[in-house]
Coordinates of C-alpha atoms in Angstrom, one line a residue:
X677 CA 117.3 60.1 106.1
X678 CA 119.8 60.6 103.5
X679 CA 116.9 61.6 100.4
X680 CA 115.9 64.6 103.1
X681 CA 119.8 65.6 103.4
X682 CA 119.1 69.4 102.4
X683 CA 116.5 70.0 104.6
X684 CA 117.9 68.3 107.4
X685 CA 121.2 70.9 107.0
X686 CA 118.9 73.2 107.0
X687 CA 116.8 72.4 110.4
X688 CA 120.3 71.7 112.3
X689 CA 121.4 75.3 110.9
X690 CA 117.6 76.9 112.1
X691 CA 118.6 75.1 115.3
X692 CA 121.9 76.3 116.0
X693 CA 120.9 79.7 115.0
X694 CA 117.9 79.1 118.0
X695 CA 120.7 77.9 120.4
X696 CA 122.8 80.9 119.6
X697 CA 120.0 82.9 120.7
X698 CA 119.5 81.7 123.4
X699 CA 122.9 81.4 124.5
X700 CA 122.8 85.5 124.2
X701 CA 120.0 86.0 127.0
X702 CA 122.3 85.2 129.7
X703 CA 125.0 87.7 128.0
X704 CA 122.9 90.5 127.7
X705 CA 121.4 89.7 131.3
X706 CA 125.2 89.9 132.7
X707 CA 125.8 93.2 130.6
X708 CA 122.2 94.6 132.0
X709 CA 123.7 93.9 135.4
X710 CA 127.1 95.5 134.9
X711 CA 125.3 98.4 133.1
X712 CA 123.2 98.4 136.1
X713 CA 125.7 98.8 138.7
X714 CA 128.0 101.1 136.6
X715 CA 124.7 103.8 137.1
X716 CA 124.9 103.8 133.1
X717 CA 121.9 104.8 131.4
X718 CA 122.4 102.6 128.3
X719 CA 121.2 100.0 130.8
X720 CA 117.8 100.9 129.5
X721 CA 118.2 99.8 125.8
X722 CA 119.1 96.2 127.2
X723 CA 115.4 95.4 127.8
X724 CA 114.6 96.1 124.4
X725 CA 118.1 94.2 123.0
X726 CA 116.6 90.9 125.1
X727 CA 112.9 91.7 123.3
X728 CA 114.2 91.3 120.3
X729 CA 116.2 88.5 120.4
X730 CA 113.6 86.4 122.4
X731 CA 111.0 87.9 119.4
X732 CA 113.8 86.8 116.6
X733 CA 114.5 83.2 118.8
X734 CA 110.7 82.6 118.4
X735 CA 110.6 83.3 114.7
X736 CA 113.7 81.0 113.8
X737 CA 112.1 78.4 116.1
X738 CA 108.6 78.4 114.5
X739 CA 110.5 78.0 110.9
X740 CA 112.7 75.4 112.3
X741 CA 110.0 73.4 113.8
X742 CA 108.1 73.2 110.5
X743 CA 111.7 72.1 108.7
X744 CA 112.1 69.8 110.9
X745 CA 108.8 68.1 111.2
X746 CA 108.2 68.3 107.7
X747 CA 111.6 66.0 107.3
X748 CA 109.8 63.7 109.8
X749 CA 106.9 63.1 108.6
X750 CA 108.5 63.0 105.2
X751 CA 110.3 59.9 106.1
X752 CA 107.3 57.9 108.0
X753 CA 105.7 58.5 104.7
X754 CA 108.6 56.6 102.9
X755 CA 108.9 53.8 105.6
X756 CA 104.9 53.5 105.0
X757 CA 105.4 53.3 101.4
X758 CA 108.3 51.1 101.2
X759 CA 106.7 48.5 103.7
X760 CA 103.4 48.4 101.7
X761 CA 105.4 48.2 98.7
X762 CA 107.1 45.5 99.6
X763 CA 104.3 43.5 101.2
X764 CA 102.2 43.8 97.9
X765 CA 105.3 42.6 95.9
X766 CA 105.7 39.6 99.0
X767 CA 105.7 36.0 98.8
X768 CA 101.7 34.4 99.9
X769 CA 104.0 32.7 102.0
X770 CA 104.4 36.0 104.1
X771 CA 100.8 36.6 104.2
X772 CA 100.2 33.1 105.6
X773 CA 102.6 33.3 108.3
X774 CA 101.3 36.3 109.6
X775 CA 98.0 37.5 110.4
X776 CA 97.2 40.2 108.6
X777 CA 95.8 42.0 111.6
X778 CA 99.7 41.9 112.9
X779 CA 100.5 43.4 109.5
X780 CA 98.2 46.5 109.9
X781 CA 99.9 47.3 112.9
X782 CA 102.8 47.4 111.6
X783 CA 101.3 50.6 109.9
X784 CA 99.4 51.6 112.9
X785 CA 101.0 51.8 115.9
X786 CA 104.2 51.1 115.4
X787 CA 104.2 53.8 112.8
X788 CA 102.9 56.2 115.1
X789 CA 105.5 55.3 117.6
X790 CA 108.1 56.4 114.8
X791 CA 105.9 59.2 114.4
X792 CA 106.2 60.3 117.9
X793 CA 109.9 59.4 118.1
X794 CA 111.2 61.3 115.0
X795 CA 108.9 64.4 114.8
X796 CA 109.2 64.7 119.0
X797 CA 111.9 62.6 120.6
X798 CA 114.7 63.0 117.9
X799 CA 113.8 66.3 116.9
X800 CA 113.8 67.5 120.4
X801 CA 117.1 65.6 121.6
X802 CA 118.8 67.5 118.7
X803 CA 117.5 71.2 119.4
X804 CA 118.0 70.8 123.3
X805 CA 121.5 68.8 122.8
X806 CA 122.9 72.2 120.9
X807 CA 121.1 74.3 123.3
X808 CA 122.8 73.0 125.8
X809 CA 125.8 73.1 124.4
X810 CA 125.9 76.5 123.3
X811 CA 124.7 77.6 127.0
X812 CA 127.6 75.6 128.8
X813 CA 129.8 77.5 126.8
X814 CA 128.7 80.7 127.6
X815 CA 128.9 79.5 131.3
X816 CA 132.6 78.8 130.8
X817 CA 133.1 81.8 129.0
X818 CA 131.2 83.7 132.2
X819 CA 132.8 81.4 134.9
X820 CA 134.8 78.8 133.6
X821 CA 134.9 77.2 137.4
X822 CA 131.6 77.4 138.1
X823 CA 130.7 75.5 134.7
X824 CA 133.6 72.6 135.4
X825 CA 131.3 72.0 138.7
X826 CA 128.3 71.1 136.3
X827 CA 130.3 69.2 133.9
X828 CA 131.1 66.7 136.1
X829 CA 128.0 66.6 137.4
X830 CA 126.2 65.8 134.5
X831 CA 127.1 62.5 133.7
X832 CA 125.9 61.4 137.4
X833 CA 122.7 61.8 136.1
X834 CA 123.2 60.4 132.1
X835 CA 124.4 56.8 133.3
X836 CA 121.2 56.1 134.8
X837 CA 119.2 57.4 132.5
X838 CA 120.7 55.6 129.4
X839 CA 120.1 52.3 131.3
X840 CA 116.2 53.2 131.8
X841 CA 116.3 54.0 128.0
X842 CA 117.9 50.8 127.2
X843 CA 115.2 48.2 129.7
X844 CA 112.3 50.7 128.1
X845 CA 113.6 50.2 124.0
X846 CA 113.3 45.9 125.4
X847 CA 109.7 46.8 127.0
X848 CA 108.6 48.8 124.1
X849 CA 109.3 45.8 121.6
X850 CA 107.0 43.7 123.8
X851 CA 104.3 46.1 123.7
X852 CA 104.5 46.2 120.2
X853 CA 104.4 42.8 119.6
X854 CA 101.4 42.8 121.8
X855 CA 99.5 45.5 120.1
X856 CA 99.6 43.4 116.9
X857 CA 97.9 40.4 119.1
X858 CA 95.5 42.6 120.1
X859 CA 95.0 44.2 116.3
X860 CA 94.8 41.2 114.6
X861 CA 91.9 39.6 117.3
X862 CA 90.0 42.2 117.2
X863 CA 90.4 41.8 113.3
X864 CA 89.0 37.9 114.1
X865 CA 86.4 39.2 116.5
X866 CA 84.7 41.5 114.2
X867 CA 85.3 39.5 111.1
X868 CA 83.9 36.3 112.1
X869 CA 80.5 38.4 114.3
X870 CA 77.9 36.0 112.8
X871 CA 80.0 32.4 114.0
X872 CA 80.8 34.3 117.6
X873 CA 77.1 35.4 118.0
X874 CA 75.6 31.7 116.6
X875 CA 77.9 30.0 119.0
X876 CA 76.9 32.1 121.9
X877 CA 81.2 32.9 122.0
X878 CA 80.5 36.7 123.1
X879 CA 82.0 36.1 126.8
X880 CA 85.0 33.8 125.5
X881 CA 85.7 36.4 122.9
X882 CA 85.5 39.1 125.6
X883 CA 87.7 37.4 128.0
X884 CA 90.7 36.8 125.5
X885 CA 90.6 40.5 124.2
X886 CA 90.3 41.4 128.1
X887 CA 94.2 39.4 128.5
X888 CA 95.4 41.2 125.6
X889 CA 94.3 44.7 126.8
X890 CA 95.5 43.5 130.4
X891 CA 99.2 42.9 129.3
X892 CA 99.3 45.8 127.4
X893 CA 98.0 48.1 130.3
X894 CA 101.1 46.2 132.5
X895 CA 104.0 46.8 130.0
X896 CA 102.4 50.1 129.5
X897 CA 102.7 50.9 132.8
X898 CA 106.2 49.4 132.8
X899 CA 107.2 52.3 130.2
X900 CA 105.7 54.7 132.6
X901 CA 107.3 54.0 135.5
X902 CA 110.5 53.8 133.6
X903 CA 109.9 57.1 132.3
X904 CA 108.9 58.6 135.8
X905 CA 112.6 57.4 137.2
X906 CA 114.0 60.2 135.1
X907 CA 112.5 62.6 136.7
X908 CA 113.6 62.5 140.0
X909 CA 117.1 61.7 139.0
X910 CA 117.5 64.5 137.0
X911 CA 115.7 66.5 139.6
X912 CA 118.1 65.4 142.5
X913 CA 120.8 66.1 140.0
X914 CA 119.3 69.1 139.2
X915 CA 119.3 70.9 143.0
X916 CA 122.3 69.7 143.8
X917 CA 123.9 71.8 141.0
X918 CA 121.8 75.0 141.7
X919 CA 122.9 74.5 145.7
X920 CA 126.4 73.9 145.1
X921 CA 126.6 76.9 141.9
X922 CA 124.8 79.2 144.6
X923 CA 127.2 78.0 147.9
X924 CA 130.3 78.2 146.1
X925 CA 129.1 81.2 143.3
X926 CA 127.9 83.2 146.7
X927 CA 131.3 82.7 148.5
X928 CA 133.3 83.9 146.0
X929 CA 131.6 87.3 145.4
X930 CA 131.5 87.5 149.7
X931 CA 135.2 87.0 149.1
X932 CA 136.0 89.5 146.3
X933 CA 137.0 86.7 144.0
X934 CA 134.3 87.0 141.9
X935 CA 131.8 89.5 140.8
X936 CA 128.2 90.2 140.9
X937 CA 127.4 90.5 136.8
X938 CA 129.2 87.6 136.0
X939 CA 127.3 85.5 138.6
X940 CA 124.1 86.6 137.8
X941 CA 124.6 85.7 134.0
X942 CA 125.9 82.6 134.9
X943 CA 122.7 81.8 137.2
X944 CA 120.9 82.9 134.1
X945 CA 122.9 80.5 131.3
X946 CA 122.0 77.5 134.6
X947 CA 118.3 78.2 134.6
X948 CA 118.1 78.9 130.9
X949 CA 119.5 75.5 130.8
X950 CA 118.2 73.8 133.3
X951 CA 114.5 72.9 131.1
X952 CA 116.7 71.6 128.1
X953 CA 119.4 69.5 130.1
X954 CA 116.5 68.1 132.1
X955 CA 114.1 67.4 129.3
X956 CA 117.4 65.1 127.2
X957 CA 116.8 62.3 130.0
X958 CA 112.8 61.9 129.0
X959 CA 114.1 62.4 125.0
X960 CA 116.5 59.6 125.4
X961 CA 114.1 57.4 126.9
X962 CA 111.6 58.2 124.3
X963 CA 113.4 57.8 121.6
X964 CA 114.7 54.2 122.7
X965 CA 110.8 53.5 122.9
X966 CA 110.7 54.4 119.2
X967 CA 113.5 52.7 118.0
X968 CA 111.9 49.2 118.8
X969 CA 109.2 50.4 116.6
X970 CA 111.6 51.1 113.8
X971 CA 113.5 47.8 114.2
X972 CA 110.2 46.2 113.6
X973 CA 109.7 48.3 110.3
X974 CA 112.8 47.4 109.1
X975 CA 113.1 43.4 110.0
X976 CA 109.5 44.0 107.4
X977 CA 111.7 45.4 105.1
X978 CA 114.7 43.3 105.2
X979 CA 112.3 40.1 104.5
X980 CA 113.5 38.8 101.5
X981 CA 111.2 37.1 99.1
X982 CA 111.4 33.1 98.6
X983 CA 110.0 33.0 94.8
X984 CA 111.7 36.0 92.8
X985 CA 112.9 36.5 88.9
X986 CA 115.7 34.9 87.7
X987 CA 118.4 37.3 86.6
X988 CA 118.1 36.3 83.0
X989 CA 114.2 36.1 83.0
X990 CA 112.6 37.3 80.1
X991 CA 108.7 38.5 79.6
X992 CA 105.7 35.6 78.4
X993 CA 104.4 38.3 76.0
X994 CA 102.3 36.1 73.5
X995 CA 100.5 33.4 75.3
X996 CA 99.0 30.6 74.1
X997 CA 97.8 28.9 76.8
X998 CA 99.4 25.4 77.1
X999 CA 100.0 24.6 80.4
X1000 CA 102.1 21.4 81.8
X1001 CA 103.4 19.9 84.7
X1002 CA 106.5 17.5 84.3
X1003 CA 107.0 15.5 87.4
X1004 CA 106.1 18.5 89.6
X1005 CA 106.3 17.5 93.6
X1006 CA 105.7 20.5 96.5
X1007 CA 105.3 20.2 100.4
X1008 CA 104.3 23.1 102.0
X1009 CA 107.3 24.7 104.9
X1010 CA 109.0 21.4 103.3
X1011 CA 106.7 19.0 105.2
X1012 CA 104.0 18.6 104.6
X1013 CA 103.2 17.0 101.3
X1014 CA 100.9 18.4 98.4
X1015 CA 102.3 17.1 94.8
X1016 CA 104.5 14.0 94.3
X1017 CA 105.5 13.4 91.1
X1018 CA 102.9 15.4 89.3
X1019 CA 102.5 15.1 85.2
X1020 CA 99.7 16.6 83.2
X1021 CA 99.3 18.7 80.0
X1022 CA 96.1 21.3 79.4
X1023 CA 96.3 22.5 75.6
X1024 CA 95.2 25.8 74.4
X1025 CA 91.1 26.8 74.4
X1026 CA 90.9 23.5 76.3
X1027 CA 88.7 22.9 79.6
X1028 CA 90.2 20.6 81.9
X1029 CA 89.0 19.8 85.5
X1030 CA 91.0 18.9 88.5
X1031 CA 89.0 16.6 90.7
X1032 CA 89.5 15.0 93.6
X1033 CA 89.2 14.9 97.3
X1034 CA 89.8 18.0 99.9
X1035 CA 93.5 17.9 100.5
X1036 CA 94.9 16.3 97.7
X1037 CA 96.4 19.1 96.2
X1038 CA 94.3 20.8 93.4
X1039 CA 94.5 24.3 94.9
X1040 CA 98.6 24.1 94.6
X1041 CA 98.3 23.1 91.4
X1042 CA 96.3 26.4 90.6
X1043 CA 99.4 28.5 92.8
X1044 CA 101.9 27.0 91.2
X1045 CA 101.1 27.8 87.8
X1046 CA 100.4 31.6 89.2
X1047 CA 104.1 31.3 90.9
X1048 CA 102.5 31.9 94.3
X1049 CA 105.0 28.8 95.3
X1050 CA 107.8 27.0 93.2
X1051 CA 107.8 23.7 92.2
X1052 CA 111.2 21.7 94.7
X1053 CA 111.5 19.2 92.2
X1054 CA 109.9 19.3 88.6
X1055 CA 108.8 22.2 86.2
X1056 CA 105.8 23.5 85.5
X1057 CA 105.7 25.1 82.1
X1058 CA 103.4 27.2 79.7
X1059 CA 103.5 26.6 76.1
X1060 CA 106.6 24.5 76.6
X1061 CA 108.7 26.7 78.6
X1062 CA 109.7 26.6 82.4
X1063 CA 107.4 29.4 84.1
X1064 CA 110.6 30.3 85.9
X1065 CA 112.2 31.6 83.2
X1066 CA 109.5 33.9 82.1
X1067 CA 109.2 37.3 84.7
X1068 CA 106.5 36.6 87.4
X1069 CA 104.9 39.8 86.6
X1070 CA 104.4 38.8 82.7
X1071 CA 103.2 35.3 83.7
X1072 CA 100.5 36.5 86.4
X1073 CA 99.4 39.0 83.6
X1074 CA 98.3 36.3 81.3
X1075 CA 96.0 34.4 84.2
X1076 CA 92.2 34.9 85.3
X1077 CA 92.2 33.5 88.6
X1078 CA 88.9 32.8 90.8
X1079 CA 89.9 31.5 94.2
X1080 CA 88.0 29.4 96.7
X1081 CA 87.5 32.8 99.0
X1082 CA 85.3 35.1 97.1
X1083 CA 87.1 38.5 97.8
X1084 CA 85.4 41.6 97.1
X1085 CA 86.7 45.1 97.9
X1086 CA 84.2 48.3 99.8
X1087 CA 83.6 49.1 96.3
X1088 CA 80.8 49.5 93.5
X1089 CA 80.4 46.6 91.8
X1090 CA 81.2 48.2 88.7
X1091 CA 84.4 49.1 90.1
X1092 CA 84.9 45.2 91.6
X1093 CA 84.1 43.5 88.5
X1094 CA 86.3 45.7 86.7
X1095 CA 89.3 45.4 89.3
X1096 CA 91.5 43.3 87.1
X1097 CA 90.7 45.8 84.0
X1098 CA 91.1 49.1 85.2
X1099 CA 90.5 50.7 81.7
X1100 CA 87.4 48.7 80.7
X1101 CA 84.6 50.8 79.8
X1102 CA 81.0 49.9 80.7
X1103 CA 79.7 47.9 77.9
X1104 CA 82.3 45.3 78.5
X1105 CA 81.9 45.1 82.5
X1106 CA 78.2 44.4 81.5
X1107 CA 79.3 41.8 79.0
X1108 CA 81.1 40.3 81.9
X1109 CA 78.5 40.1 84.1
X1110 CA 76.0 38.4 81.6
X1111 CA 78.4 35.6 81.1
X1112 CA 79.0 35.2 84.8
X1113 CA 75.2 34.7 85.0
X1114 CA 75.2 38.0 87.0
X1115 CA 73.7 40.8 85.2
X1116 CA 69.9 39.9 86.0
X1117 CA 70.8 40.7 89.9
X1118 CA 72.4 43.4 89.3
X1119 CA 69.9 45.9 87.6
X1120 CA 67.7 44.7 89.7
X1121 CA 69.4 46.5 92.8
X1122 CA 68.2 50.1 93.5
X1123 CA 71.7 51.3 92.1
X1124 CA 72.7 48.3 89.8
X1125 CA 76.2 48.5 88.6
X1126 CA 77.2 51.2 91.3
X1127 CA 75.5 49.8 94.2
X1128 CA 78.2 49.5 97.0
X1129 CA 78.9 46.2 97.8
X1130 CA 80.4 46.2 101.6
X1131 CA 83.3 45.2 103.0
X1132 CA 84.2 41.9 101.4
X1133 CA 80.9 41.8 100.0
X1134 CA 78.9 41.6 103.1
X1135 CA 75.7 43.2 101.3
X1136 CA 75.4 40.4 98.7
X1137 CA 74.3 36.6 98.8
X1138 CA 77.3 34.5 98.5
X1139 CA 76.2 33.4 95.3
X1140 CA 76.3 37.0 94.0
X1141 CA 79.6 37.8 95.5
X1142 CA 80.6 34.0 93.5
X1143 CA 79.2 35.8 90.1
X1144 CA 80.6 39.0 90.5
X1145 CA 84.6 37.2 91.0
X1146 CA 83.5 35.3 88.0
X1147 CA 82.7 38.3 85.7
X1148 CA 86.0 40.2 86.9
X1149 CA 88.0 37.2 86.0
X1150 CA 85.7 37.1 82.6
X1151 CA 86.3 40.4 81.5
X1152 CA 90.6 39.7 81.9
X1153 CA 90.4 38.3 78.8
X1154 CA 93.7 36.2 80.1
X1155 CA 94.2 33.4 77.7
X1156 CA 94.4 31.2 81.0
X1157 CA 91.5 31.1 82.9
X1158 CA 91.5 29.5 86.2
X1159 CA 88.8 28.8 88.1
X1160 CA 89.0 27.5 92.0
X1161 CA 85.3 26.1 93.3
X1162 CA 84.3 29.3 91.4
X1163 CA 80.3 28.0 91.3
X1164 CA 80.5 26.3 94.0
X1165 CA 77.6 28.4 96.0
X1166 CA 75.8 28.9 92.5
X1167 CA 72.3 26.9 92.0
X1168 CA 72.4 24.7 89.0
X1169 CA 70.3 26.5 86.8
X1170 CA 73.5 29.6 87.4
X1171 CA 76.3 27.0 87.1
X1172 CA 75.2 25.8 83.8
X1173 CA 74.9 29.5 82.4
X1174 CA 78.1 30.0 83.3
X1175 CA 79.1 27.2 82.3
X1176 CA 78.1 27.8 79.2
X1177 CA 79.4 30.8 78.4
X1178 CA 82.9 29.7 79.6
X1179 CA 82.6 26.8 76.7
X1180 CA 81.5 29.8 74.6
X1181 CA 84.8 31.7 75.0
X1182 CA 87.0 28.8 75.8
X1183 CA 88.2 28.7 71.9
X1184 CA 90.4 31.6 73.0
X1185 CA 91.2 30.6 76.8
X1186 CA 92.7 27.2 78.5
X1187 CA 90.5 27.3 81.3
X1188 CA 91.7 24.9 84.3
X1189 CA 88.6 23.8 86.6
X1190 CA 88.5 22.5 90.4
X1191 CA 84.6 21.4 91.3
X1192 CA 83.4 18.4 93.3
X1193 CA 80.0 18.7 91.0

């Protein structure tokens, strides 16, 4: 909140300024009255007097409002930012721990929760809190006894309240929580349609989302019935004050002690008052509500990454292409065991393969030398120098990597191929795709290099989505290529272009191969 300072001086000012006005009302009411009873005919400029500062009140407000929501939304903008930021710059680690559907909600509904809580709750517990304020004071200033009489009864009614907001910030968290169950299942669900719809899994599906939206209906209703206790408390709270202001109010003017113009403002300041005081008990629970939502945001943010630069890292700027491991052993969460001992060398423009059985460990080999994970005992090095001391940034720049898990984005696939290159111009996307066996499919869609691919490539065989990875990676021009069961769902006849072409431009690349054929 501290980047939005200015404006936030400026929407407390506006706000003040609104209470201030409205603390007048109930002066010029009591003034009216007196005028009223004195037979004086100014009496009939105070109607217009209370016009124009309920015109001026409404004015101020409108400007404040706009302040002050603009600072609110200002600073969900910067929580969004900053969490995305830091999930992109993340360990995999972080990725692998948590679904990603949990991670989406995270910008979903827990951001609209802050939403609601800064631009409504927080917003509003300010501007009502001053009102208040400023309308007590002008009851003391009207009838300093009648005002000690609400005084103490206010807190009656702010001890119970603050617990409700304190059981509903515990509830809220749990809601949350849930809602990121529920996001990332339905993420499942819809991602995996074709498995659930071959294996008939439409009822099981149904009856686990049917839990999730269950629980969340029950807390849910938790938070409303929490919310609905304030009502009646401040309610109760709320005649009482008005009986006892009118009982005791009503006896002194009977009694002389008292007069008629001071009691009528002060019953003006009390029911001026009376929406503001009562709405703080809602606001307070609301706000608790948010601030679960916040916590979650910020427990994000405080993550702090496993594999980071050293302090006296320096940038791999001219790459060779040698890559070696030196007695390299990893176990992933410390446990379970990947690498034990590990020693290899790959020289520059050469093609080695990793083979070997499903487990044994290839893949890590491939995220190690990417710094996805660090080596716990060992160093993995290219062209003779531990990868750690190089920034991870400058390392990843000099790598082509083609994972396992063909990933395309709800793009062209112009724009996919080109992903890696953002400033490569068409004639070498095209020379990508030719040496990743893919350009022959490609004109020979309707819209050829701009036809939209899907999400994650759900328009294309998975042999095409294969080529189209390989052609992005192509066109990197990274002196270290890396390829993961790249043509694994290629025919031959495919493999063997591309396999071709990558002996064709391996003088200039080390390329590092996992395949079982």
């Amino acid at each position: 909140m501290r980047a939005h300072l200015k404006q936030l001086i400026i929407a407390i000012a506006l706000m003040l300024v609104v209470a201030a006005s409205t603390g007048a009302l109930p002066l010029l009411i009591e003034r009216s009255v007196n005028l009223l009873q004195q037979k004086n005919n100014n009496f009939f400029w105070m109607p217009l007097a209370i016009v124009g500062v309920s015109i001026f009140r409404g004015l101020v407000g409108y400007i404040q409002n706009i302040v002050s929501q603009s600072v609110a939304l200002k600073i969900i903008n910067r929580i969004q930012k900053a969490m995305f930021s830091h999930l992109m710059y993340s360990d995999i680690n972080c990725f692998e721990e948590t679904s990603s559907g949990k991670l989406i909600s995270r910008f979903t509904n827990d951001v609209n929760m802050m939403r609601d809580t800064l631009s409504k709750s927080l917003v509003g517990l300010v501007k009502n809190t001053l009102v208040s304020i400023v309308l007590i004071g002008v009851m003391f200033y009207l009838d300093w006894l009648l005002a000690t009489i609400i005084v103490i009864l206010l807190p009656l009614a702010g001890r119970p309240v603050i617990r409700i907001g304190q059981r509903l910030r515990r509830v809220s968290t749990n809601i949350q929580m849930e809602m990121g169950e529920l996001t990332a299942n339905l993420d499942q669900s819809l991602t995996g349609i074709r498995l659930i719809k071959s294996y008939r899994m439409e009822t099981h599906e149904q009856i686990r989302a049917n839990n999730l939206f269950e629980n969340i209906y029950l807390l849910a209703m938790k938070i409303v019935r929490g919310r609905s206790r304030t009502y009646p408390i401040l309610e109760i709270i709320g005649g009482i004050s008005i009986a006892a202001i009118f009982s005791f109010g009503g006896w002194r003017i009977i009694s002389g002690t008292g007069t008629l113009d001071e009691f009528v403002g002060f019953l003006t300041a009390l029911i001026t008052a009376y929406k503001p005081i009562r709405s703080l008990g809602p606001l307070s629970a609301s706000l608790q509500e948010g601030l679960s939502a916040v916590n979650r945001s910020f427990e994000l943010l405080d993550t702090k990454s496993k594999i980071f630069d050293r302090s006296n890292a320096r940038p791999l700027e001219k790459c060779e292409g040698a890559i070696e491991f030196e007695k390299v052993s990893f176990a992933y969460d410390g446990v379970i065991s990947a690498l034990h001992d590990l020693s290899f060398k790959v020289k520059p423009g050469q093609i080695a393969a990793l083979v070997g059985p499903s487990g044994a460990g290839k893949s890590t080999i491939l995220n190690m030398i990417l710094r996805f994970y660090d080596s716990e005992n060992g160093i993995v090095k290219i062209d003779g120098t531990d990868t750690q001391d190089f920034t991870i940034a400058s390392v990843r720049s000099q790598i082509a990597f083609v994972s396992q898990e063909t990933i395309l984005f709800d793009d062209t696939i112009a724009a996919n191929i080109g992903f890696g290159k953002p400033n490569a111009v068409v004639h070498d996307i095209e020379a990508a795709a030719k040496a990743a066996a893919a350009d022959e499919f490609i004109n020979s869609l309707p819209d050829g290099y701009n036809t939209l691919v899907g999400e994650n490539g759900v328009k294309l065989s998975g042999g095409q989505r294969q080529r189209i990875s390989l052609a992005r990676a192509i066109l990197r021009e990274a002196p270290i290529l890396l390829l993961d069961e790249a043509t694994s769902s290629l025919d031959t006849s495919s493999e063997q272009r591309v396999y071709d072409a990558l002996r064709h431009i391996s003088t200039t690349r080390t390329t590092l191969v996992i395949a079982h054929r």
